[in-house]
Coordinates of C-alpha atoms and ligand atoms in Angstrom, one line a residue:
M1 CA -10.0 -25.5 -25.2
T2 CA -11.0 -23.8 -22.1
T3 CA -8.7 -24.0 -18.9
K4 CA -10.4 -25.2 -15.7
H5 CA -9.2 -24.4 -12.1
D6 CA -10.6 -24.8 -8.8
V7 CA -9.4 -21.1 -8.0
A8 CA -8.3 -18.6 -10.3
I9 CA -6.0 -16.1 -8.5
V10 CA -5.4 -12.6 -10.1
G11 CA -1.9 -11.2 -9.3
A12 CA 1.2 -12.4 -8.2
G13 CA 2.6 -10.3 -5.7
F14 CA 2.8 -11.1 -2.0
A15 CA -0.8 -12.0 -1.8
G16 CA -1.3 -14.0 -4.9
M17 CA 2.0 -16.0 -4.3
Y18 CA 1.1 -17.0 -0.9
L19 CA -2.3 -17.8 -1.9
L20 CA -1.2 -20.2 -4.6
H21 CA 1.2 -22.0 -2.2
R22 CA -1.5 -22.3 0.5
L23 CA -4.4 -23.7 -1.8
R24 CA -1.9 -26.0 -3.6
E25 CA -1.0 -27.3 0.2
A26 CA -4.6 -27.7 0.6
G27 CA -5.2 -29.8 -2.5
F28 CA -6.8 -27.3 -4.8
A29 CA -5.9 -26.7 -8.3
A30 CA -5.0 -23.1 -8.3
H31 CA -3.7 -20.8 -10.9
V32 CA -2.5 -17.3 -11.0
Y33 CA -2.9 -14.8 -14.0
E34 CA -0.3 -11.9 -13.8
A35 CA 0.1 -9.0 -16.1
A36 CA 3.7 -8.6 -15.4
D37 CA 6.6 -10.7 -17.0
D38 CA 7.3 -12.1 -13.2
V39 CA 6.3 -12.2 -9.6
G40 CA 6.4 -9.2 -7.5
G41 CA 3.3 -7.2 -7.8
T42 CA 3.8 -3.7 -6.5
W43 CA 7.6 -4.4 -6.2
F44 CA 7.9 -5.5 -9.7
W45 CA 6.7 -2.1 -11.0
N46 CA 7.9 0.5 -8.6
R47 CA 11.5 0.6 -9.7
Y48 CA 12.1 4.3 -9.4
P49 CA 15.5 5.5 -7.8
G50 CA 15.0 5.2 -3.9
A51 CA 12.2 3.0 -3.8
R52 CA 12.1 1.0 -0.7
C53 CA 9.7 -0.1 2.0
D54 CA 8.8 1.9 5.0
S55 CA 8.0 -1.3 7.1
E56 CA 11.1 -2.9 8.6
S57 CA 12.4 -5.9 6.6
M58 CA 12.5 -8.3 9.6
Q59 CA 8.8 -7.6 9.9
Y60 CA 7.8 -7.0 6.3
S61 CA 8.3 -10.7 5.1
Y62 CA 6.3 -14.0 5.0
S63 CA 5.9 -15.6 8.4
F64 CA 4.4 -19.0 7.0
S65 CA 7.6 -20.8 6.6
R66 CA 10.0 -21.2 9.4
E67 CA 12.8 -22.2 7.1
L68 CA 12.1 -19.3 4.8
E69 CA 12.4 -16.7 7.5
Q70 CA 15.7 -18.3 8.9
E71 CA 17.4 -18.7 5.5
W72 CA 16.7 -15.2 4.0
E73 CA 19.2 -12.5 5.0
W74 CA 17.9 -9.0 4.7
S75 CA 20.8 -6.6 4.4
E76 CA 19.1 -3.2 5.5
R77 CA 16.5 -2.2 8.1
F78 CA 14.2 -1.0 5.5
A79 CA 14.7 -2.9 2.3
T80 CA 15.2 -1.7 -1.3
Q81 CA 12.9 -2.5 -4.1
P82 CA 15.4 -4.8 -5.9
E83 CA 16.0 -6.5 -2.5
I84 CA 12.4 -7.2 -1.9
L85 CA 12.1 -8.3 -5.7
R86 CA 15.0 -10.8 -5.0
Y87 CA 13.0 -12.2 -1.9
L88 CA 9.8 -12.6 -3.8
S89 CA 11.8 -14.5 -6.6
H90 CA 13.4 -16.7 -4.1
V91 CA 10.0 -17.4 -2.6
A92 CA 8.7 -18.3 -6.1
E93 CA 11.7 -20.5 -6.7
R94 CA 11.7 -22.1 -3.3
F95 CA 7.9 -23.0 -3.6
D96 CA 8.1 -23.7 -7.0
L97 CA 5.2 -21.3 -7.6
R98 CA 6.0 -20.1 -11.3
R99 CA 4.7 -23.5 -12.8
D100 CA 1.2 -22.4 -11.9
I101 CA 1.5 -18.7 -12.9
T102 CA 0.9 -17.3 -16.3
F103 CA 2.7 -14.3 -17.0
G104 CA 2.0 -11.5 -19.4
A105 CA -1.9 -12.2 -18.7
T106 CA -3.9 -9.3 -18.0
V107 CA -7.5 -10.1 -16.7
A108 CA -10.2 -8.2 -18.7
S109 CA -13.4 -9.5 -17.1
A110 CA -14.6 -12.2 -14.6
T111 CA -18.2 -13.1 -15.1
S112 CA -20.4 -15.2 -12.5
H113 CA -22.5 -18.1 -13.7
A114 CA -24.2 -21.0 -11.8
G115 CA -21.0 -23.2 -12.1
G116 CA -18.6 -20.5 -10.8
W117 CA -16.7 -17.9 -13.1
T118 CA -15.5 -17.4 -16.5
V119 CA -12.4 -15.2 -16.6
E120 CA -11.4 -13.8 -19.7
L121 CA -7.9 -12.4 -20.4
E122 CA -7.0 -9.6 -22.7
S123 CA -5.6 -12.0 -25.2
G124 CA -9.1 -13.4 -25.5
E125 CA -8.2 -16.5 -23.7
R126 CA -11.1 -18.0 -21.3
V127 CA -10.5 -19.7 -18.1
E128 CA -13.2 -21.3 -16.2
A129 CA -13.0 -21.6 -12.3
Q130 CA -15.2 -22.2 -9.3
H131 CA -13.6 -19.4 -7.3
V132 CA -11.9 -16.4 -8.1
V133 CA -9.6 -14.3 -5.8
L134 CA -8.5 -10.9 -6.7
A135 CA -5.2 -10.4 -5.3
T136 CA -4.7 -7.2 -7.3
G137 CA -3.1 -5.1 -4.7
C138 CA -4.1 -1.7 -3.1
L139 CA -1.5 0.5 -4.8
S140 CA -0.9 -0.9 -8.3
T141 CA -2.8 1.0 -10.8
S142 CA -0.7 4.0 -11.3
R143 CA -2.3 7.3 -12.1
T144 CA -1.2 10.0 -14.6
P145 CA -3.3 13.1 -14.0
D146 CA -5.0 14.9 -17.0
F147 CA -2.1 17.4 -17.3
P148 CA -3.0 19.5 -20.6
G149 CA -0.5 19.3 -23.3
L150 CA 1.4 16.2 -21.6
E151 CA 1.4 14.4 -25.1
N152 CA 3.4 17.4 -26.5
F153 CA 6.3 17.2 -24.2
A154 CA 9.4 16.5 -26.2
G155 CA 11.6 15.1 -23.3
T156 CA 11.1 12.0 -21.3
V157 CA 8.1 11.3 -19.1
L158 CA 8.5 8.7 -16.4
H159 CA 6.0 7.5 -13.8
T160 CA 7.4 6.3 -10.5
G161 CA 4.6 3.5 -10.6
D162 CA 5.6 2.2 -13.8
W163 CA 9.6 3.0 -14.1
P164 CA 11.5 1.5 -17.0
H165 CA 13.3 -1.8 -16.4
E166 CA 16.5 -0.6 -18.3
P167 CA 18.6 2.1 -16.6
V168 CA 17.6 5.6 -17.3
D169 CA 20.4 8.0 -17.7
L170 CA 19.5 11.2 -15.6
A171 CA 22.9 12.5 -15.1
G172 CA 23.1 16.2 -16.0
R173 CA 19.4 16.4 -17.1
R174 CA 16.9 19.3 -16.1
I175 CA 14.4 17.1 -14.1
G176 CA 11.0 18.3 -12.9
V177 CA 9.1 16.1 -10.4
I178 CA 5.3 16.4 -9.8
G179 CA 4.1 14.9 -6.4
T180 CA 5.5 14.8 -3.0
G181 CA 3.8 11.6 -1.5
S182 CA 5.9 8.6 -0.5
S183 CA 7.3 8.0 -3.9
G184 CA 8.6 11.6 -4.6
V185 CA 9.9 11.8 -1.1
Q186 CA 12.0 8.5 -1.9
A187 CA 13.1 9.6 -5.4
I188 CA 13.7 13.5 -4.9
P189 CA 17.1 13.2 -2.9
L190 CA 18.4 10.5 -5.7
L191 CA 17.2 12.5 -8.7
A192 CA 18.7 15.7 -7.2
A193 CA 22.1 13.8 -6.8
Q194 CA 22.2 13.1 -10.6
A195 CA 20.4 15.9 -12.1
E196 CA 21.8 19.2 -13.5
S197 CA 18.7 20.9 -11.7
L198 CA 15.6 19.3 -10.1
T199 CA 12.5 21.3 -9.7
V200 CA 10.0 19.9 -7.4
F201 CA 6.3 20.5 -8.1
Q202 CA 4.5 20.4 -4.8
R203 CA 0.7 20.6 -4.5
T204 CA 0.1 19.5 -0.7
P205 CA 3.0 19.4 1.6
N206 CA 3.5 16.1 3.3
F207 CA 4.9 15.3 6.6
T208 CA 8.2 13.3 6.3
L209 CA 10.0 11.4 9.0
P210 CA 13.6 10.2 8.8
A211 CA 13.9 6.7 8.1
R212 CA 17.5 6.2 9.6
N213 CA 17.9 3.4 7.5
A214 CA 21.0 1.4 8.2
P215 CA 22.6 -2.0 7.5
L216 CA 21.2 -4.6 9.9
D217 CA 23.5 -5.7 12.6
P218 CA 24.1 -9.5 12.4
V219 CA 23.8 -9.9 16.1
A220 CA 20.4 -8.3 16.2
V221 CA 19.2 -10.2 13.3
A222 CA 20.3 -13.6 14.9
E223 CA 18.5 -12.3 18.0
H224 CA 15.4 -11.6 16.1
K225 CA 15.4 -14.8 14.1
G226 CA 15.7 -16.7 17.4
R227 CA 12.5 -15.3 18.6
Y228 CA 10.6 -15.0 15.5
P229 CA 7.7 -17.2 16.4
Q230 CA 7.1 -14.9 19.5
L231 CA 7.6 -11.7 17.6
R232 CA 5.5 -12.7 14.5
D233 CA 2.7 -13.4 17.0
Q234 CA 3.2 -10.1 18.6
Q235 CA 2.8 -8.6 15.2
R236 CA -0.4 -10.5 14.4
R237 CA -1.9 -9.4 17.8
S238 CA -1.0 -5.7 17.3
A239 CA -2.9 -2.8 15.7
T240 CA -0.6 -2.1 13.0
G241 CA 1.0 -5.4 12.1
T242 CA 4.2 -4.4 13.6
L243 CA 6.2 -4.4 16.9
R244 CA 5.3 -0.9 17.7
T245 CA 4.7 -0.4 21.6
V246 CA 2.6 2.7 22.1
R247 CA 2.9 4.7 25.4
P248 CA -0.4 4.6 26.8
D249 CA -1.3 8.3 27.4
S250 CA -2.2 11.4 25.7
A251 CA 0.2 14.1 24.3
L252 CA -2.0 16.4 26.3
D253 CA -1.2 14.7 29.7
V254 CA 2.3 15.3 29.9
D255 CA 4.4 18.6 30.2
D256 CA 6.2 20.3 27.4
D257 CA 9.5 18.8 28.1
E258 CA 8.4 15.3 28.3
R259 CA 6.4 15.6 25.1
A260 CA 9.3 17.2 23.4
S261 CA 11.6 14.3 24.8
R262 CA 9.5 11.7 23.5
Y263 CA 9.1 13.3 19.9
E264 CA 12.8 13.6 19.9
R265 CA 13.2 10.0 20.6
G266 CA 10.9 9.0 17.8
W267 CA 12.6 11.5 15.3
R268 CA 16.0 9.9 16.4
L269 CA 14.9 6.3 16.1
G270 CA 13.5 7.0 12.7
G271 CA 10.6 5.3 10.7
N272 CA 7.4 5.3 12.5
A273 CA 8.7 5.2 16.2
I274 CA 7.6 8.7 16.7
F275 CA 3.9 7.4 16.7
E276 CA 4.8 5.3 19.8
S277 CA 5.1 8.5 21.7
F278 CA 1.4 8.8 22.6
D279 CA -1.9 6.6 22.2
D280 CA -4.2 9.4 20.9
L281 CA -2.3 10.9 18.0
S282 CA -4.6 9.6 15.6
V283 CA -8.0 10.4 17.3
N284 CA -7.4 13.8 19.2
A285 CA -6.9 16.6 17.1
A286 CA -5.2 19.0 19.8
S287 CA -2.7 16.0 20.6
N288 CA -2.0 15.6 17.0
D289 CA -1.4 19.3 16.5
T290 CA 1.5 19.1 19.0
L291 CA 3.0 16.5 16.7
A292 CA 2.5 18.6 13.6
E293 CA 4.2 21.5 15.4
F294 CA 7.2 19.5 16.3
L295 CA 7.6 18.3 12.7
R296 CA 7.2 21.7 11.3
G297 CA 10.0 22.8 13.8
K298 CA 12.1 20.1 12.5
I299 CA 11.7 21.5 8.9
R300 CA 12.5 24.9 9.9
E301 CA 15.7 23.7 11.6
I302 CA 16.6 21.8 8.5
V303 CA 15.6 23.9 5.4
R304 CA 17.4 27.3 4.9
D305 CA 15.4 28.9 2.1
E306 CA 12.6 30.8 3.7
Q307 CA 10.2 30.2 0.9
A308 CA 10.7 26.6 0.8
V309 CA 10.0 26.4 4.7
T310 CA 6.9 28.3 4.0
A311 CA 5.7 25.9 1.3
L312 CA 6.8 22.7 3.3
T313 CA 5.2 23.5 6.5
A314 CA 1.8 24.7 5.2
Q315 CA 0.1 21.4 5.9
D316 CA -3.6 21.9 6.6
Y317 CA -4.5 18.6 7.9
P318 CA -3.5 16.4 10.8
V319 CA -0.3 14.3 10.7
G320 CA -1.2 10.7 9.4
A321 CA -4.5 11.6 7.8
K322 CA -2.4 11.7 4.5
R323 CA -0.2 8.6 4.6
I324 CA 3.1 9.6 6.4
C325 CA 6.2 9.6 4.4
I326 CA 9.5 8.1 5.3
G327 CA 12.5 9.6 3.7
T328 CA 16.2 9.9 3.8
D329 CA 17.6 13.4 3.4
Y330 CA 14.2 14.5 2.0
Y331 CA 14.0 18.0 3.8
E332 CA 17.9 18.4 3.3
T333 CA 17.6 18.1 -0.3
Y334 CA 15.9 21.5 -0.5
N335 CA 19.3 23.1 0.5
R336 CA 21.0 21.9 -2.5
D337 CA 21.9 24.6 -5.1
N338 CA 20.5 22.7 -7.8
V339 CA 16.9 22.0 -6.3
A340 CA 13.9 24.3 -6.5
L341 CA 10.6 23.9 -4.8
V342 CA 7.5 25.3 -6.7
D343 CA 4.3 25.7 -4.7
L344 CA 1.5 24.7 -6.8
R345 CA -1.0 26.2 -4.6
A346 CA 0.6 29.5 -5.3
E347 CA 1.3 29.0 -8.9
P348 CA -1.0 26.2 -10.3
I349 CA 0.1 24.2 -13.4
E350 CA -1.5 25.6 -16.5
A351 CA 0.2 23.1 -19.1
V352 CA 2.9 20.7 -20.1
T353 CA 4.7 22.4 -23.0
A354 CA 7.1 20.8 -25.6
T355 CA 9.9 22.3 -23.5
G356 CA 8.8 22.0 -19.9
L357 CA 6.0 22.9 -17.6
R358 CA 4.2 26.1 -17.5
T359 CA 2.6 27.3 -14.3
S360 CA 0.5 30.4 -13.7
E361 CA 4.0 32.3 -13.0
G362 CA 6.0 31.2 -16.2
E363 CA 7.5 28.2 -17.8
Y364 CA 10.0 25.8 -16.1
E365 CA 12.4 24.0 -19.0
L366 CA 12.8 20.5 -18.4
D367 CA 14.4 17.4 -20.1
V368 CA 12.7 14.9 -17.9
L369 CA 9.3 15.1 -16.1
V370 CA 8.8 12.5 -13.3
L371 CA 5.2 11.9 -12.5
A372 CA 5.2 10.8 -8.5
T373 CA 1.3 11.3 -8.7
G374 CA 0.3 8.0 -7.1
F375 CA -2.3 5.4 -7.7
D376 CA -6.0 4.7 -8.2
A377 CA -5.8 3.3 -4.8
M378 CA -7.7 0.0 -3.4
T379 CA -10.4 -0.2 -5.9
G380 CA -8.4 0.8 -9.1
S381 CA -7.2 -2.7 -9.9
I382 CA -10.3 -4.1 -9.2
L383 CA -12.5 -2.1 -11.2
R384 CA -9.9 -2.4 -14.1
I385 CA -11.5 -5.8 -14.4
D386 CA -15.2 -6.0 -15.8
V387 CA -16.5 -8.0 -12.9
R388 CA -20.0 -9.1 -13.5
G389 CA -21.9 -11.0 -10.6
T390 CA -25.3 -12.7 -10.6
D391 CA -28.0 -11.4 -13.1
G392 CA -25.2 -9.7 -15.1
R393 CA -24.9 -7.0 -12.1
S394 CA -21.6 -5.0 -12.6
L395 CA -19.2 -4.4 -9.7
R396 CA -18.2 -1.0 -11.4
E397 CA -21.9 0.2 -11.1
D398 CA -22.5 -1.5 -7.6
W399 CA -19.4 0.6 -6.5
S400 CA -20.2 3.8 -8.2
A401 CA -20.8 5.4 -4.6
G402 CA -17.9 3.8 -3.0
P403 CA -16.9 0.1 -2.3
H404 CA -19.3 -2.1 -0.4
T405 CA -17.7 -5.3 0.8
Y406 CA -18.3 -7.7 3.6
L407 CA -15.0 -7.7 5.8
G408 CA -12.9 -6.4 2.8
L409 CA -13.2 -10.1 1.7
A410 CA -16.2 -10.7 -0.5
M411 CA -19.2 -8.9 -1.9
H412 CA -23.1 -9.5 -2.0
G413 CA -24.1 -10.4 -5.6
Y414 CA -20.6 -11.9 -6.3
P415 CA -20.6 -15.5 -5.0
N416 CA -17.2 -17.4 -4.8
L417 CA -15.3 -14.0 -5.4
F418 CA -12.8 -12.9 -2.8
T419 CA -10.6 -10.0 -2.4
V420 CA -7.1 -9.9 -0.5
T421 CA -6.7 -6.7 1.5
G422 CA -9.7 -5.3 -0.3
P423 CA -11.6 -2.0 0.7
G424 CA -13.2 -2.5 4.1
S425 CA -10.1 -4.4 5.4
P426 CA -7.1 -2.8 7.4
S427 CA -4.6 -3.6 4.5
V428 CA -2.8 -0.2 3.9
L429 CA -3.2 1.1 7.4
G430 CA -0.3 -1.1 8.6
N431 CA 2.3 -3.8 7.7
V432 CA 0.3 -5.0 4.5
V433 CA 2.2 -8.5 4.6
V434 CA 0.7 -9.4 8.0
S435 CA -2.7 -8.4 6.4
I436 CA -2.1 -10.4 3.4
E437 CA -1.2 -13.6 5.3
Q438 CA -4.3 -13.0 7.4
H439 CA -6.5 -12.8 4.4
V440 CA -5.0 -15.8 2.5
E441 CA -5.4 -18.0 5.6
W442 CA -8.9 -17.0 6.0
I443 CA -10.0 -17.5 2.4
S444 CA -8.1 -20.9 2.3
E445 CA -9.7 -22.0 5.4
H446 CA -13.1 -21.0 4.0
L447 CA -12.7 -22.8 0.8
V448 CA -11.5 -26.0 2.6
H449 CA -14.6 -25.5 4.7
L450 CA -16.8 -25.3 1.6
R451 CA -15.3 -28.4 0.2
D452 CA -15.2 -30.5 3.2
H453 CA -19.1 -29.7 3.7
G454 CA -19.9 -30.5 -0.1
L455 CA -20.7 -26.7 -0.6
T456 CA -20.2 -25.0 -4.0
R457 CA -21.3 -21.7 -3.4
S458 CA -20.5 -18.8 -1.0
E459 CA -22.2 -15.4 -1.1
A460 CA -21.8 -12.5 1.6
R461 CA -24.9 -11.7 3.0
L462 CA -26.6 -8.3 2.1
D463 CA -27.5 -7.1 5.5
D464 CA -24.1 -8.3 6.9
Q465 CA -22.3 -6.4 4.2
E466 CA -24.1 -3.2 4.7
R467 CA -23.7 -3.4 8.6
W468 CA -20.0 -3.8 7.9
V469 CA -19.8 -0.7 5.4
A470 CA -21.6 1.2 8.2
Q471 CA -19.1 0.0 10.9
V472 CA -16.1 0.9 8.7
N473 CA -17.5 4.3 8.2
E474 CA -18.1 4.8 11.9
V475 CA -14.8 3.5 12.9
A476 CA -13.1 5.9 10.5
S477 CA -15.3 8.9 11.7
Q478 CA -13.9 8.4 15.2
T479 CA -10.5 9.1 14.1
L480 CA -8.4 12.0 12.2
M481 CA -7.9 10.1 9.0
T482 CA -10.9 11.4 7.3
K483 CA -9.4 14.9 7.6
A484 CA -7.5 15.2 4.5
A485 CA -8.1 15.0 0.8
S486 CA -5.9 11.4 0.6
W487 CA -5.9 8.3 -1.5
Y488 CA -7.6 6.6 1.5
M489 CA -10.5 8.9 0.6
G490 CA -10.4 8.3 -2.9
A491 CA -9.8 12.3 -3.0
N492 CA -6.8 11.9 -5.4
V493 CA -8.8 10.6 -8.4
P494 CA -11.1 13.3 -9.8
G495 CA -14.7 11.8 -9.8
K496 CA -13.9 8.9 -7.6
P497 CA -16.5 8.7 -4.6
Q498 CA -15.1 10.1 -1.4
V499 CA -15.4 7.5 1.2
F500 CA -12.7 6.3 3.6
M501 CA -11.8 2.7 2.2
P502 CA -9.9 0.9 4.6
Y503 CA -10.9 -0.3 8.2
A504 CA -9.2 1.7 10.8
G505 CA -10.2 -0.2 13.8
G506 CA -6.8 -1.8 14.2
F507 CA -5.5 -5.1 12.7
A508 CA -6.0 -7.2 15.9
E509 CA -9.7 -6.0 16.4
Y510 CA -10.2 -7.1 12.7
R511 CA -8.6 -10.2 12.9
R512 CA -10.8 -11.0 16.2
I513 CA -14.0 -10.1 13.8
C514 CA -12.8 -12.4 11.1
D515 CA -12.1 -15.3 13.5
E516 CA -15.5 -14.9 14.9
E517 CA -17.0 -15.2 11.5
T518 CA -15.3 -18.3 11.1
A519 CA -16.3 -19.7 14.6
A520 CA -19.9 -18.7 13.8
G521 CA -19.9 -21.0 10.7
Y522 CA -19.6 -18.3 8.4
S523 CA -23.2 -16.8 9.5
G524 CA -22.4 -13.6 7.4
F525 CA -22.4 -15.8 4.4
R526 CA -25.1 -17.8 2.3
L527 CA -23.6 -21.2 1.7
S528 CA -25.4 -23.8 -0.5
Ligands
N01_1 O1 1.3 8.7 -4.4 P1 0.4 9.7 -3.5 P2 2.6 8.0 -3.9 N1 -1.2 18.2 -9.7 O2 -1.0 9.6 -3.9 C1 0.7 14.8 -6.3 C2 2.7 3.7 -0.9 N2 4.1 3.7 -1.2 O3 3.0 7.2 -5.3 O4 -1.4 15.5 -2.2 C3 -0.2 18.2 -8.9 O5 0.8 9.6 -2.0 C4 -0.2 14.6 -4.9 O6 -0.6 16.0 -4.5 P3 -2.0 16.2 -3.4 C5 2.3 4.4 0.4 O7 1.2 3.8 0.9 C6 5.0 3.3 -0.2 O8 3.8 8.8 -3.5 O9 -2.9 15.4 -4.2 N3 0.1 17.1 -8.0 C7 0.8 14.0 -3.9 O10 1.9 14.9 -3.6 C8 1.9 5.7 -0.3 O11 1.0 6.5 0.4 C9 6.1 3.5 -0.2 O12 -2.1 17.5 -3.5 C10 -0.6 16.2 -8.0 C11 1.5 13.0 -5.2 O13 1.2 13.5 -6.3 C12 1.4 5.3 -1.7 O14 2.1 4.1 -2.1 C13 6.9 4.2 -1.4 C14 -1.6 15.9 -8.8 C15 0.9 11.6 -5.1 O15 1.2 11.2 -3.9 C16 1.1 6.2 -2.6 O16 2.2 7.1 -2.7 C17 6.1 4.6 -2.2 C18 -1.9 17.0 -9.8 N4 -2.9 16.9 -10.7 C19 4.6 4.4 -2.1 N5 -2.0 14.6 -8.7 C20 7.1 2.8 0.8 O17 6.8 1.6 1.3 C21 -1.4 14.1 -7.8 N6 -0.6 14.9 -7.5 C22 8.1 3.7 1.3

C-alpha cells in the first residue's frame, strides 16, 4: 500500500517541525520523514562536549506562538545543545507533532511526476505527495575528510557532528582534535579539562570571540518577554534576524582611541556584539583589518606560548569571511600544560596510524581522535537525496557547477518542490530560526494560494531563477565574504563547486523581495 500526503516534509528540525504545525493548521495532510529517532535536526546529532548555540536563546526560538514563548524558560544567555533539544521536544509535545512524523526514515530519492512526487525511503517504502519540502538543514551532513589510514586507528574516532548518545569517558585519555571551526572551538576547552593530554591540529586559524555566557537574569527575561511582540518584529526587520544595532559609521572615520573603545566594548559584551562597532566591517577591507588587528592583539595578550601565538594569529582572510567562532576560554586553553597546538600548515598530516596521527614532523600518540571537521554545508543534505525533476533530470547534475535556486525556495525543473533555508537564501548568515520561520510561512502561504485557486502545479521560472543566482553572486561580490576558503563557498569539500551559497544582502531585504513575489501573484513561478 502506498501512503499519500498533500505535503511530504523531509527533516524534523526547527524547520520541519514548524512547517508541519503550520500546514496542519492550514488544513493540509502533511507528514514528516526524519532519519533520526526523534526531533531536533542538527541539535539531535551535535552532542559534543560544549555544544551550544551562538545566537542568544531569547532570540533563537520560535515566535509563532505567544503562549510558547511566554511559558518556556531559557536558563542561559547561550543555550546548550541539551537545553535546545529539550525545548524542541517540548514543542513537539505541545503541538502534538510526533503523530505525523516517521522517525528512523531516511529519504533516498524523490521523483517528480505529473501528479506530484514519489518519495522513496531507504527502507524501500514509497510515499506519494503532491508537494515535497526539503527541511533538511544547512549544516547536517557531517564530513569526514579522507585521512589516509583512518580505518587503521586502534583508538576511538569521534565526529562532533555525529557524537555518540551514550556518555563517552574521556578522562585521562590522550586526545587529538582536528579542526578549529565553531565545533572545535567549543569542544576544545572541555576536552582539555578531561584529557590527560590534548593536541589540537589546526590548519587555518579562526577568529574567536568570547561568548560571555551567563545564567539569564529573571528580571531581564521578564522584561524581554513583556516586549516580545515588538522585539520579534525588530528581529524580523533586521539584517541578521537579531536585535543587533550597528553604529552607522566606518571604522576608518574615527580616531584610534574611539575605534579601540568600541572594539573593547564589543569584546567585553561578548557574542557577536563587536560587529555592532561599525557598519562597514563586512564590506571594507581596510576597516575589517582594524578589527582583525584588534583580535590578534587579544590573542597575543591571552596566549603565553610564542609558537602558539604565531599559529593562532596567522589568519590570512578578513574577519567574518569564515564564520566567526564564539567560545568560552578558547584561547586561554592554550595556556594549559596538557594542551599543545600543532600547526598543520607547517607540518601537514601524512596519515592516521594505529596509534595516533603522523605529520611531516613525526607521530603524535593518541587514544581518541576527535574530528571537528565540519559539514558538507547547505547542499550536502539536499543532494544526499537522489532528486529527479521533470523528464528525469537530476538535481545532482543540475547543481554540478553550484546550486541554482529561485529565492533559495524552489528550483526550475522541480515543480512542487521547495527548500527551507536553501542555498540562495540568507539562512546561515544570521539567526537561522528567524529565516526558517519566514520560509515556512512563505511556503505555507504559497500552498494555500495554489489550493484556493484550484492550482496543482508550481514551478520556478528559469529566467527568474537565473536572475536570482546572478543577484546572489553580485551581492556576495560586494562583500568580503568571498575572500576565504570557507564552507559558505563550498571550499571545505574537495571537488565541490566554489560559489558563495547564501544570499548576503541581509535578511530584511530578502524578506522584502519574497513579500514582493507574493504580492505580484508569484510572477516568478509558472502556476497551473
Ligand atoms: O566546521 P567548520 P564546524 N585537514 O567547517 C578543519 C555551525 N556551528 O563544525 O579551515 C585538517 O567551520 C577546518 O580547517 P580549514 C556554524 O555555522 C554552530 O566547526 O578548512 N583540517 C576547520 O578548522 C559553523 O560555522 C555552532 O583549513 C581540516 C574545521 O576542520 C558551522 O556549523 C557550533 C580538514 C572545520 O570547521 C560549521 O562548524 C558548531 C582536513 N582535511 C557549529 N578538513 C554554534 O552555534 C577540515 N578541517 C556555536
